[in-house]
Coordinates of C-alpha atoms and ligand atoms in Angstrom, one line a residue:
M61 CA -95.3 117.5 177.4
S62 CA -96.4 120.9 178.5
K63 CA -93.4 123.5 177.7
K64 CA -93.3 126.0 180.8
P65 CA -93.3 129.4 180.6
H66 CA -90.7 130.1 182.9
S67 CA -88.3 127.4 183.5
V68 CA -86.7 127.2 186.6
K69 CA -83.0 126.3 186.9
V70 CA -81.6 123.2 188.7
P71 CA -80.3 124.1 191.7
T72 CA -76.1 124.9 191.4
Q73 CA -75.2 122.4 193.5
Y74 CA -76.7 119.4 191.7
R75 CA -75.5 120.8 188.9
A76 CA -72.0 121.2 190.1
T77 CA -72.1 117.6 191.1
A78 CA -72.9 116.4 188.1
K79 CA -70.0 118.5 186.6
I80 CA -67.3 117.1 188.6
L81 CA -68.9 113.2 188.0
K82 CA -68.3 114.1 184.6
A83 CA -65.3 115.3 184.6
A84 CA -64.3 112.4 187.3
L85 CA -66.0 109.7 184.9
E86 CA -64.7 110.8 181.2
Q87 CA -61.3 112.2 182.2
Q88 CA -60.6 110.3 184.9
K89 CA -59.7 113.1 187.3
C90 CA -59.0 113.0 190.9
I91 CA -62.5 113.6 192.4
K92 CA -61.1 115.1 195.7
T93 CA -59.1 117.4 193.4
L94 CA -62.8 118.5 191.3
I95 CA -64.4 119.3 194.4
F96 CA -62.0 121.5 195.9
A97 CA -61.5 123.4 192.3
E98 CA -65.4 124.0 192.4
K99 CA -65.5 127.4 193.2
H100 CA -69.6 128.2 193.8
A101 CA -70.8 124.7 195.6
R102 CA -70.3 123.5 198.9
T103 CA -67.5 121.0 199.2
R104 CA -68.8 118.8 201.9
S105 CA -72.0 118.1 200.3
L106 CA -70.4 117.5 197.0
H107 CA -68.1 114.9 198.7
T108 CA -70.9 113.2 200.0
V109 CA -73.9 112.9 196.8
L110 CA -70.2 111.9 195.4
K111 CA -69.4 109.1 197.5
K112 CA -72.8 107.6 197.7
F113 CA -72.7 107.3 194.2
S114 CA -69.6 105.5 194.5
E115 CA -70.4 103.3 196.7
N116 CA -74.1 102.5 195.1
R117 CA -72.6 102.9 191.5
V118 CA -74.2 99.8 190.6
A119 CA -77.7 100.1 192.1
V120 CA -77.5 103.9 190.6
E121 CA -77.3 102.7 187.3
K122 CA -79.4 99.7 187.1
A123 CA -82.1 101.8 188.2
I124 CA -81.6 104.6 185.5
E125 CA -81.4 101.5 182.7
E126 CA -84.5 100.0 184.1
T127 CA -86.3 102.7 184.6
G128 CA -85.4 104.1 180.8
L129 CA -84.8 107.2 182.1
L130 CA -82.1 108.3 179.7
R131 CA -83.5 105.7 177.1
D132 CA -86.8 108.0 176.8
N133 CA -85.2 111.3 177.3
P134 CA -82.0 111.3 175.4
S135 CA -80.8 115.1 176.2
F136 CA -81.0 114.3 179.5
D137 CA -78.2 114.9 181.4
P138 CA -76.2 111.3 182.2
S139 CA -74.4 113.0 184.8
L140 CA -76.9 114.6 186.8
A141 CA -79.5 111.9 186.1
K142 CA -77.1 110.0 188.4
I143 CA -77.0 112.7 191.3
L144 CA -80.5 113.3 191.1
V145 CA -81.2 109.3 191.8
T146 CA -78.1 109.1 194.0
E147 CA -79.6 112.1 196.0
L148 CA -82.9 110.8 196.5
L149 CA -81.9 106.6 196.9
F150 CA -78.7 106.7 198.9
A151 CA -78.0 110.7 200.4
R152 CA -80.7 112.8 201.6
K153 CA -83.4 110.6 200.3
E154 CA -85.3 113.9 198.9
L155 CA -84.6 116.7 196.8
N156 CA -83.9 120.7 196.7
G157 CA -85.7 122.8 194.2
E158 CA -88.3 123.6 191.7
S159 CA -87.0 122.9 188.3
K160 CA -88.8 119.8 186.3
P161 CA -85.8 117.5 186.1
V162 CA -86.2 117.8 190.0
Q163 CA -89.3 117.9 190.9
T164 CA -90.0 114.9 189.1
P165 CA -88.1 112.2 190.7
A166 CA -89.1 113.9 194.1
E167 CA -92.6 113.0 193.7
M168 CA -91.7 110.1 192.5
G169 CA -89.1 109.5 195.5
K170 CA -92.2 110.3 198.0
K171 CA -94.0 107.2 196.4
N172 CA -91.5 105.2 196.7
R173 CA -90.6 105.8 200.1
K174 CA -94.4 104.8 200.6
Q175 CA -94.0 101.5 198.2
Q176 CA -90.7 100.7 199.4
Q177 CA -89.8 100.7 195.5
V178 CA -87.8 102.5 193.2
D179 CA -89.7 104.1 190.6
V180 CA -87.3 106.2 189.2
V181 CA -89.1 108.7 186.9
A182 CA -87.9 110.8 184.1
S183 CA -88.0 114.4 183.6
A184 CA -87.3 116.9 181.1
A185 CA -84.1 116.4 178.7
T186 CA -83.7 120.2 179.6
D187 CA -85.4 122.6 182.1
D188 CA -87.9 123.8 179.5
S189 CA -88.9 120.9 177.8
P190 CA -90.0 118.5 180.4
A191 CA -90.8 115.5 179.8
V192 CA -92.5 112.6 182.6
I193 CA -92.5 109.2 182.1
D194 CA -94.4 107.3 184.8
S195 CA -92.8 103.9 185.3
P196 CA -94.8 101.0 187.0
A197 CA -93.8 100.4 190.7
E198 CA -91.7 97.5 189.9
H199 CA -88.0 98.8 190.4
H200 CA -86.1 98.0 193.9
T201 CA -83.2 99.8 194.8
Q202 CA -81.2 97.0 195.2
P203 CA -81.6 94.5 192.2
E204 CA -81.5 90.8 192.9
D205 CA -77.9 90.2 191.0
T206 CA -76.5 93.3 193.1
S207 CA -77.6 91.5 196.3
A208 CA -75.6 88.6 194.8
E209 CA -72.5 90.9 194.4
V210 CA -72.5 92.3 197.5
F211 CA -73.2 89.2 199.4
L212 CA -69.6 88.1 197.3
W213 CA -67.9 91.2 198.0
L214 CA -69.2 90.8 201.5
L215 CA -67.6 87.1 201.7
A216 CA -64.4 87.9 200.1
Y217 CA -64.2 91.1 202.7
S218 CA -64.7 88.4 205.7
V219 CA -61.7 85.7 204.8
L220 CA -59.7 88.5 203.8
M221 CA -60.2 90.0 207.4
F222 CA -60.4 86.8 209.2
T223 CA -57.2 85.4 207.5
L224 CA -54.8 88.8 207.2
P225 CA -54.5 88.5 211.2
F226 CA -53.3 85.2 211.4
L227 CA -50.4 86.2 209.0
G228 CA -49.5 88.1 212.0
F229 CA -46.6 90.8 210.4
Y230 CA -46.0 94.1 211.5
G231 CA -47.3 96.8 208.8
V232 CA -50.1 94.8 207.2
R233 CA -52.3 97.4 208.7
S234 CA -50.6 100.5 207.4
W235 CA -50.1 98.4 203.8
L236 CA -54.1 97.9 204.0
Q237 CA -53.8 102.3 204.3
E238 CA -51.6 102.9 201.3
S239 CA -52.9 99.9 199.1
F240 CA -56.2 100.4 199.8
P241 CA -56.6 104.2 200.2
H242 CA -60.5 104.2 199.9
L243 CA -60.8 101.9 203.1
D244 CA -61.8 104.3 205.4
L245 CA -60.1 104.2 209.2
F246 CA -63.2 102.6 210.7
T247 CA -62.8 99.4 208.2
V248 CA -59.2 99.8 208.7
N249 CA -59.9 100.0 212.5
C250 CA -62.0 97.1 212.3
W251 CA -59.3 94.9 210.6
S252 CA -57.1 95.9 213.6
V253 CA -59.7 94.7 216.6
L254 CA -59.6 91.4 214.8
T255 CA -56.3 91.2 215.2
A256 CA -56.6 91.8 218.7
V257 CA -55.4 95.6 218.8
V258 CA -57.7 97.3 220.6
V259 CA -58.2 100.2 218.6
V260 CA -61.0 102.8 219.1
N261 CA -62.3 105.2 216.2
L262 CA -60.7 108.9 217.8
V263 CA -62.7 111.7 217.2
V264 CA -61.2 113.9 215.1
A265 CA -59.2 117.5 216.2
M266 CA -57.7 119.9 214.8
Y267 CA -57.3 123.8 215.7
V268 CA -57.3 126.7 213.6
L269 CA -53.6 128.4 213.2
K270 CA -53.8 132.2 213.8
A271 CA -52.6 134.1 210.9
F272 CA -49.1 134.4 211.5
R273 CA -47.4 135.0 208.0
E274 CA -46.7 138.9 207.4
K275 CA -48.5 138.4 204.7
P276 CA -51.7 136.7 205.7
P277 CA -52.3 133.4 204.5
P278 CA -55.7 133.4 202.2
P279 CA -59.7 133.7 203.4
L280 CA -61.0 130.5 204.6
E281 CA -62.4 129.5 201.4
P282 CA -61.4 126.7 199.3
V283 CA -58.2 126.8 197.6
Q284 CA -58.7 127.3 193.9
Q285 CA -56.2 125.3 191.6
D286 CA -55.8 128.1 188.9
E287 CA -55.9 130.7 191.1
E288 CA -52.8 133.1 189.6
E289 CA -52.7 135.8 191.6
E290 CA -51.4 136.1 195.2
P291 CA -54.6 137.5 197.8
E292 CA -54.0 141.0 198.8
A293 CA -52.2 141.5 201.5
A294 CA -54.8 142.6 204.5
E295 CA -54.6 143.3 208.2
P296 CA -55.3 139.6 209.6
K297 CA -58.7 139.2 211.3
K298 CA -58.6 139.2 215.1
D299 CA -60.7 136.0 215.7
H300 CA -59.6 133.1 213.9
L301 CA -62.1 131.0 215.5
A302 CA -65.1 132.7 214.6
E303 CA -63.9 132.8 211.0
A304 CA -63.3 129.0 211.2
L305 CA -66.7 128.6 212.4
E306 CA -68.4 131.0 209.8
Y307 CA -66.8 128.7 207.3
L308 CA -67.7 125.5 208.5
Y309 CA -71.1 126.8 209.0
S310 CA -70.9 127.6 204.8
E311 CA -70.2 124.1 204.6
D312 CA -73.3 123.2 206.1
W313 CA -71.5 121.8 209.3
R314 CA -73.6 122.5 212.4
R315 CA -71.9 123.3 216.3
K316 CA -73.6 121.1 219.0
E317 CA -73.4 123.4 222.2
L318 CA -73.3 122.1 225.7
P319 CA -74.3 124.4 228.3
A320 CA -71.5 126.7 230.3
D321 CA -71.6 124.0 233.1
A322 CA -71.5 120.7 231.1
S323 CA -69.2 118.1 232.6
Y324 CA -66.4 116.3 231.3
A325 CA -68.9 113.1 230.9
D326 CA -71.5 115.1 229.1
F327 CA -68.9 116.4 227.1
L328 CA -67.9 112.6 226.3
T329 CA -71.8 111.8 226.0
A330 CA -72.0 114.7 223.3
I331 CA -69.4 113.8 221.0
K332 CA -70.0 109.7 220.8
S333 CA -73.2 111.0 219.7
L334 CA -71.9 113.4 216.9
E335 CA -74.1 113.4 213.8
E336 CA -72.7 113.0 211.0
D337 CA -72.5 116.7 210.1
E338 CA -71.7 118.1 213.7
F339 CA -69.0 119.2 215.0
M340 CA -68.0 120.6 218.6
T341 CA -65.7 122.9 220.2
D342 CA -63.5 121.2 222.8
L343 CA -64.1 121.8 226.5
H344 CA -60.6 121.8 227.3
V345 CA -58.2 123.2 224.8
E346 CA -59.2 126.7 223.1
G347 CA -59.5 126.9 219.6
V348 CA -59.8 123.1 219.1
L349 CA -62.7 121.8 216.8
I350 CA -64.1 117.8 217.0
F351 CA -65.3 116.0 214.4
P352 CA -66.6 112.7 214.1
P353 CA -64.5 109.7 213.3
K354 CA -65.8 109.4 210.1
W355 CA -64.2 112.6 208.6
S356 CA -60.8 111.7 209.2
N357 CA -59.9 111.1 205.6
Y358 CA -62.0 114.0 204.4
W359 CA -60.2 116.6 206.5
V360 CA -56.5 114.9 206.1
R361 CA -56.9 115.7 202.7
H362 CA -58.6 119.2 202.9
P363 CA -56.9 121.9 201.2
L364 CA -57.2 124.3 204.4
V365 CA -55.2 121.6 206.2
H366 CA -52.6 121.3 203.3
G367 CA -52.4 124.9 203.7
K368 CA -52.1 124.9 207.2
R369 CA -55.4 127.0 208.4
F370 CA -56.2 124.2 210.0
I371 CA -54.0 121.7 212.1
L372 CA -55.2 119.0 212.4
Q373 CA -53.5 117.1 215.9
N374 CA -54.7 114.5 218.3
K375 CA -56.1 116.4 221.2
A376 CA -54.7 114.6 223.9
T377 CA -51.4 115.7 222.3
C378 CA -52.9 119.6 222.3
L379 CA -52.9 119.2 225.8
A380 CA -49.3 119.7 226.4
A381 CA -49.5 123.4 225.6
E382 CA -52.5 123.6 227.1
L383 CA -51.2 122.4 230.1
L384 CA -47.8 124.7 230.1
A385 CA -49.7 127.2 229.2
P386 CA -46.3 129.9 228.4
P387 CA -47.9 133.8 228.1
T388 CA -48.0 135.9 225.4
G389 CA -44.1 136.8 224.7
A390 CA -42.4 134.1 227.1
T391 CA -39.1 132.3 226.3
V392 CA -39.9 128.5 225.8
L393 CA -37.5 125.5 225.8
D394 CA -39.0 122.3 223.6
M395 CA -36.0 119.9 224.3
C396 CA -37.6 116.9 221.5
A397 CA -39.0 119.0 219.0
A398 CA -39.6 117.1 215.6
P399 CA -41.6 117.0 213.7
G400 CA -43.2 119.8 215.0
M401 CA -46.5 119.9 216.1
K402 CA -46.4 120.7 219.7
T403 CA -43.9 123.1 218.5
M404 CA -46.6 124.5 216.6
H405 CA -49.7 124.5 218.9
I406 CA -47.1 126.3 221.8
C407 CA -46.7 128.7 219.4
N408 CA -50.8 129.3 218.4
V409 CA -51.2 129.6 222.3
M410 CA -48.4 132.2 222.2
Q411 CA -50.1 133.8 219.5
N412 CA -46.5 134.1 217.9
K413 CA -44.9 136.2 220.3
G414 CA -42.1 135.5 222.0
C415 CA -39.0 132.8 221.4
I416 CA -39.6 129.2 221.4
Y417 CA -35.9 127.0 221.1
A418 CA -36.9 123.9 219.2
V419 CA -34.1 121.3 219.8
E420 CA -34.0 118.2 217.3
Q421 CA -31.2 116.2 217.4
D422 CA -32.2 113.8 214.2
Y423 CA -30.8 115.4 211.0
K424 CA -33.8 114.7 209.1
R425 CA -36.1 115.4 211.5
Y426 CA -34.8 118.5 212.5
N427 CA -35.3 119.4 208.6
T428 CA -38.7 118.4 209.0
L429 CA -39.4 120.5 211.8
C430 CA -38.0 123.6 210.3
D431 CA -39.7 123.0 207.0
I432 CA -43.3 122.3 209.2
T433 CA -42.6 125.4 211.5
E434 CA -41.7 128.0 208.6
E435 CA -44.7 126.6 206.5
A436 CA -46.9 127.7 209.4
G437 CA -45.3 131.2 209.6
C438 CA -43.9 130.0 213.1
A439 CA -41.8 133.0 213.1
I440 CA -40.7 133.1 217.0
V441 CA -39.1 129.6 216.5
K442 CA -35.9 128.5 216.5
P443 CA -34.5 125.6 215.4
I444 CA -31.7 124.0 217.0
F445 CA -29.9 121.1 215.6
S446 CA -28.4 119.6 218.7
D447 CA -28.5 116.8 221.4
A448 CA -30.5 118.5 224.1
L449 CA -28.5 117.2 226.7
D450 CA -25.7 119.5 224.9
L451 CA -27.7 122.7 225.5
T452 CA -26.0 124.7 228.4
P453 CA -27.3 127.1 230.8
E454 CA -25.2 130.4 229.1
R455 CA -26.7 130.2 226.2
F456 CA -30.4 129.3 227.2
A457 CA -30.2 131.4 230.9
D458 CA -33.6 133.2 229.3
V459 CA -35.7 129.5 229.1
E460 CA -38.9 130.0 231.2
Y461 CA -40.8 127.2 230.2
I462 CA -39.5 123.7 228.9
L463 CA -41.5 121.0 227.0
V464 CA -39.8 117.1 227.5
D465 CA -41.4 115.1 224.8
P466 CA -38.3 112.5 224.5
S467 CA -38.5 109.3 222.1
C468 CA -40.9 106.4 223.9
S469 CA -42.1 103.3 223.4
G470 CA -45.2 104.9 222.0
S471 CA -47.4 102.3 223.2
G472 CA -50.2 104.8 223.3
M473 CA -50.7 105.5 219.9
Q474 CA -53.4 104.1 218.2
N475 CA -52.6 104.3 214.5
R476 CA -49.8 101.2 215.1
M477 CA -49.9 97.7 215.0
T478 CA -47.9 97.8 218.4
V479 CA -50.5 98.6 220.8
C480 CA -51.4 95.8 222.8
D481 CA -50.2 92.9 220.9
E482 CA -46.8 93.7 221.0
P483 CA -45.1 91.9 224.2
K484 CA -43.7 94.0 227.0
D485 CA -40.2 94.9 226.3
D486 CA -38.5 95.7 229.3
R487 CA -35.2 95.9 228.2
R488 CA -36.2 98.6 226.2
L489 CA -38.2 100.5 228.1
Q490 CA -35.2 100.5 230.7
K491 CA -33.2 101.9 228.0
L492 CA -36.0 104.4 227.1
Q493 CA -36.5 105.3 231.1
G494 CA -32.5 105.8 230.9
L495 CA -33.1 108.4 228.6
Q496 CA -36.0 109.9 229.6
I497 CA -34.7 110.0 233.1
K498 CA -31.3 112.0 231.9
I499 CA -33.6 114.5 229.6
L500 CA -36.2 115.5 232.2
S501 CA -33.5 116.0 234.9
H502 CA -31.4 118.0 232.4
A503 CA -34.2 120.1 232.0
M504 CA -34.7 120.8 235.9
S505 CA -31.4 121.4 236.6
S506 CA -29.6 123.2 234.0
F507 CA -31.6 126.2 233.6
P508 CA -31.8 128.8 235.9
N509 CA -35.0 130.8 235.0
V510 CA -37.2 128.0 234.5
K511 CA -40.8 128.3 235.9
R512 CA -42.8 125.4 234.4
I513 CA -42.1 122.4 232.9
A514 CA -44.7 119.8 230.9
Y515 CA -43.3 116.2 230.3
C516 CA -45.1 114.1 228.5
T517 CA -45.0 110.5 227.0
C518 CA -47.4 108.6 224.3
S519 CA -46.7 105.6 226.0
L520 CA -49.3 103.9 228.6
W521 CA -46.1 102.2 230.2
K522 CA -45.8 103.4 233.9
E523 CA -41.8 102.7 233.2
E524 CA -41.8 105.7 231.1
N525 CA -44.5 107.7 232.5
E526 CA -44.8 107.6 236.8
Q527 CA -41.4 106.3 237.5
V528 CA -39.6 108.9 235.5
V529 CA -41.6 111.5 237.5
Q530 CA -41.0 109.9 240.8
R531 CA -36.9 109.4 240.0
C532 CA -36.8 113.1 238.5
L533 CA -38.5 114.6 241.9
Q534 CA -35.9 112.5 243.8
L535 CA -32.6 113.8 241.7
N536 CA -34.6 117.6 241.7
P537 CA -36.2 118.3 244.6
S538 CA -36.6 122.3 243.7
Y539 CA -39.5 121.2 241.5
K540 CA -43.1 119.7 242.5
L541 CA -46.0 118.4 240.8
L542 CA -48.8 120.7 239.8
S543 CA -52.3 118.8 239.3
C544 CA -52.8 118.5 235.7
K545 CA -56.4 118.0 236.3
K546 CA -56.9 120.6 238.6
A547 CA -55.5 122.9 235.6
L548 CA -58.5 121.3 233.7
R549 CA -60.7 122.8 236.1
N550 CA -61.2 119.1 237.5
K551 CA -62.7 118.1 234.2
W552 CA -60.7 114.9 233.8
H553 CA -61.2 111.3 234.6
N554 CA -57.8 109.5 234.5
V555 CA -55.1 110.0 236.7
G556 CA -51.8 108.3 237.3
D557 CA -51.6 104.8 239.6
T558 CA -51.9 106.1 243.2
D559 CA -49.2 103.5 244.1
Y560 CA -47.0 106.3 243.4
P561 CA -47.7 108.4 246.3
N562 CA -48.1 112.4 245.5
I563 CA -47.9 111.2 241.8
G564 CA -50.3 109.3 240.7
K565 CA -53.3 111.9 241.6
N566 CA -51.6 114.7 240.3
V567 CA -50.6 113.3 236.4
L568 CA -53.0 112.6 233.7
Y569 CA -53.2 109.9 230.9
C570 CA -55.3 110.2 227.8
L571 CA -56.6 107.0 227.5
P572 CA -58.4 106.0 223.8
E573 CA -61.5 103.8 225.0
S574 CA -62.6 106.7 227.5
D575 CA -61.3 110.0 226.2
L576 CA -61.5 108.9 222.6
T577 CA -57.9 110.2 221.9
D578 CA -54.5 109.1 221.4
G579 CA -52.9 107.2 225.0
I580 CA -50.6 110.3 226.4
F581 CA -49.3 110.6 229.9
L582 CA -48.8 114.3 230.8
A583 CA -46.9 115.4 234.3
L584 CA -46.6 119.2 234.8
F585 CA -43.7 120.6 237.1
E586 CA -43.1 123.8 238.8
K587 CA -40.4 125.5 240.6
R588 CA -40.7 125.5 244.3
R589 CA -40.1 129.4 245.6
E590 CA -37.3 129.7 248.0
G591 CA -38.0 128.1 251.2
E592 CA -41.5 126.2 250.1
V593 CA -41.8 122.8 251.1
D594 CA -44.4 120.6 250.7
Ligands
SAM73 C1 -42.1 112.0 220.1 S1 -40.9 112.6 219.5 C2 -41.4 114.6 219.6 C3 -42.6 114.8 218.9 C4 -42.7 116.0 219.0 N1 -42.5 117.1 220.1 C5 -44.1 116.6 217.9 O1 -45.1 116.6 218.7 O2 -43.8 116.8 217.0 C6 -39.3 112.6 220.2 C7 -38.5 113.1 219.4 O3 -37.3 113.6 220.2 C8 -35.9 113.4 219.6 N2 -35.1 113.1 220.4 C9 -34.7 112.3 221.7 N3 -33.7 112.2 221.8 C10 -33.1 113.3 222.2 C11 -32.4 114.6 222.4 N4 -31.1 113.9 223.2 N5 -32.1 115.5 222.1 C12 -32.9 116.1 220.9 N6 -33.2 115.5 220.3 C13 -34.0 114.0 220.9 C14 -36.2 112.4 218.9 O4 -35.3 112.5 217.5 C15 -37.5 112.6 218.2 O5 -37.9 113.2 217.0

């Protein structure tokens, strides 16, 4: 065993990951919390290696055991050994750095790839006292009894997945998600496919919330748990997207870019083939970032999402504010606002300048609307607890832009059990349609200074969409439809049913199977000028 005159340190990333693993195993602490409390490391790579370890724990520990890595090197940190072996066998399949503890398994890994065998070699107990134990190439990554275990798990899993659908009760899917949070969305969605619910793996979309608060939120760095001091108030940075991109690059995300003249088909092809560590900026909505579906759980729990620096929002619903396009300083009425996702996005589009009346008739939901918009620092939002049908022209004479997003069947929502297996309930649809027509028609007839109205539902039924539009145009001839597709520079595919003349081609559908978003319907109306006819 030779001592190196100058030891080379194990890379911070491995040491940090090993530290987290140790705390998680010994103190039963939540890995996510530990990851985000880790100051100096790239949280996403920590997440990847730790996830791989938890998926392959049996195999990793078996490999360490059978090679005698820890037995022969008692001072080797067991957590570091687990991380290095995981990285080598199940993650990047190579190790960074020149330190002896890293170098020896790395060389071994090369040999291993050639021989298709696991040949974990122990290195030094510490950086300065490297010990190399060359083990014969007889240890496989998946020991036989592990395969048997995997087989049994798969069998049990398949039985569960094939049996549950026949139980046929609503909410099983959400029960699965709540009870087994480690099942990722893909797994849960696979189960839903088995139940004949058409669920696609939707891309993850989020946008960067501009710094609204007088005192800007902390910079885009992982939030420190034990942070005591409030960050210094400073001028908000101008380009929030650039700041977000910088943050993502520092976390090893790669941006996939398209040529400026890329079509919507090109865009869809590109997002379908996003690599695990790639993201894209959206083709239609400025500031929206698109990630592969597998990262949905990661982002849902991310501190920057919790801190409302990034707002996770289905891309389709971001189109409402994009199409309404109120300029900075405008006066907007959001007639059915809670919980406030679109209100917040409109506020972002307006750069928090102007005024947004956000109306909600359900008290609990109204409170959520108040909380969400306040937390996000949306200073221009004025929440109003009221029935939208009671709003009077006198009080809202200044309104120029209106969003109508009424209650609907929700048949386009992908996270529900009700997508395709729920029979069409004509009576319910008729009732909903009545309310939708009332609210949209009230928007069109009651406010004298309105320029544009966006109507949207998360339903795929024509009763709530084309038919509502048709009836409201009949009742309010002072309005005309604008082409949503044109507003998206023709970079869109799915429009409405052309059996509704002058309506189908102008309205827009987002469809899960083709657009990888929730199922959403959108229509855009403009007030005619004096004497204007078709
Ligand atoms: C589809 S949700 C709106 C989602 C919201 N725009 C968002 O993006 O977060 C419909 C909301 O409208 C509310 N609502 C329904 N009818 C209403 C009415 N007549 N006046 C005010 N709010 C109404 C419902 O209580 C519900 O919260």
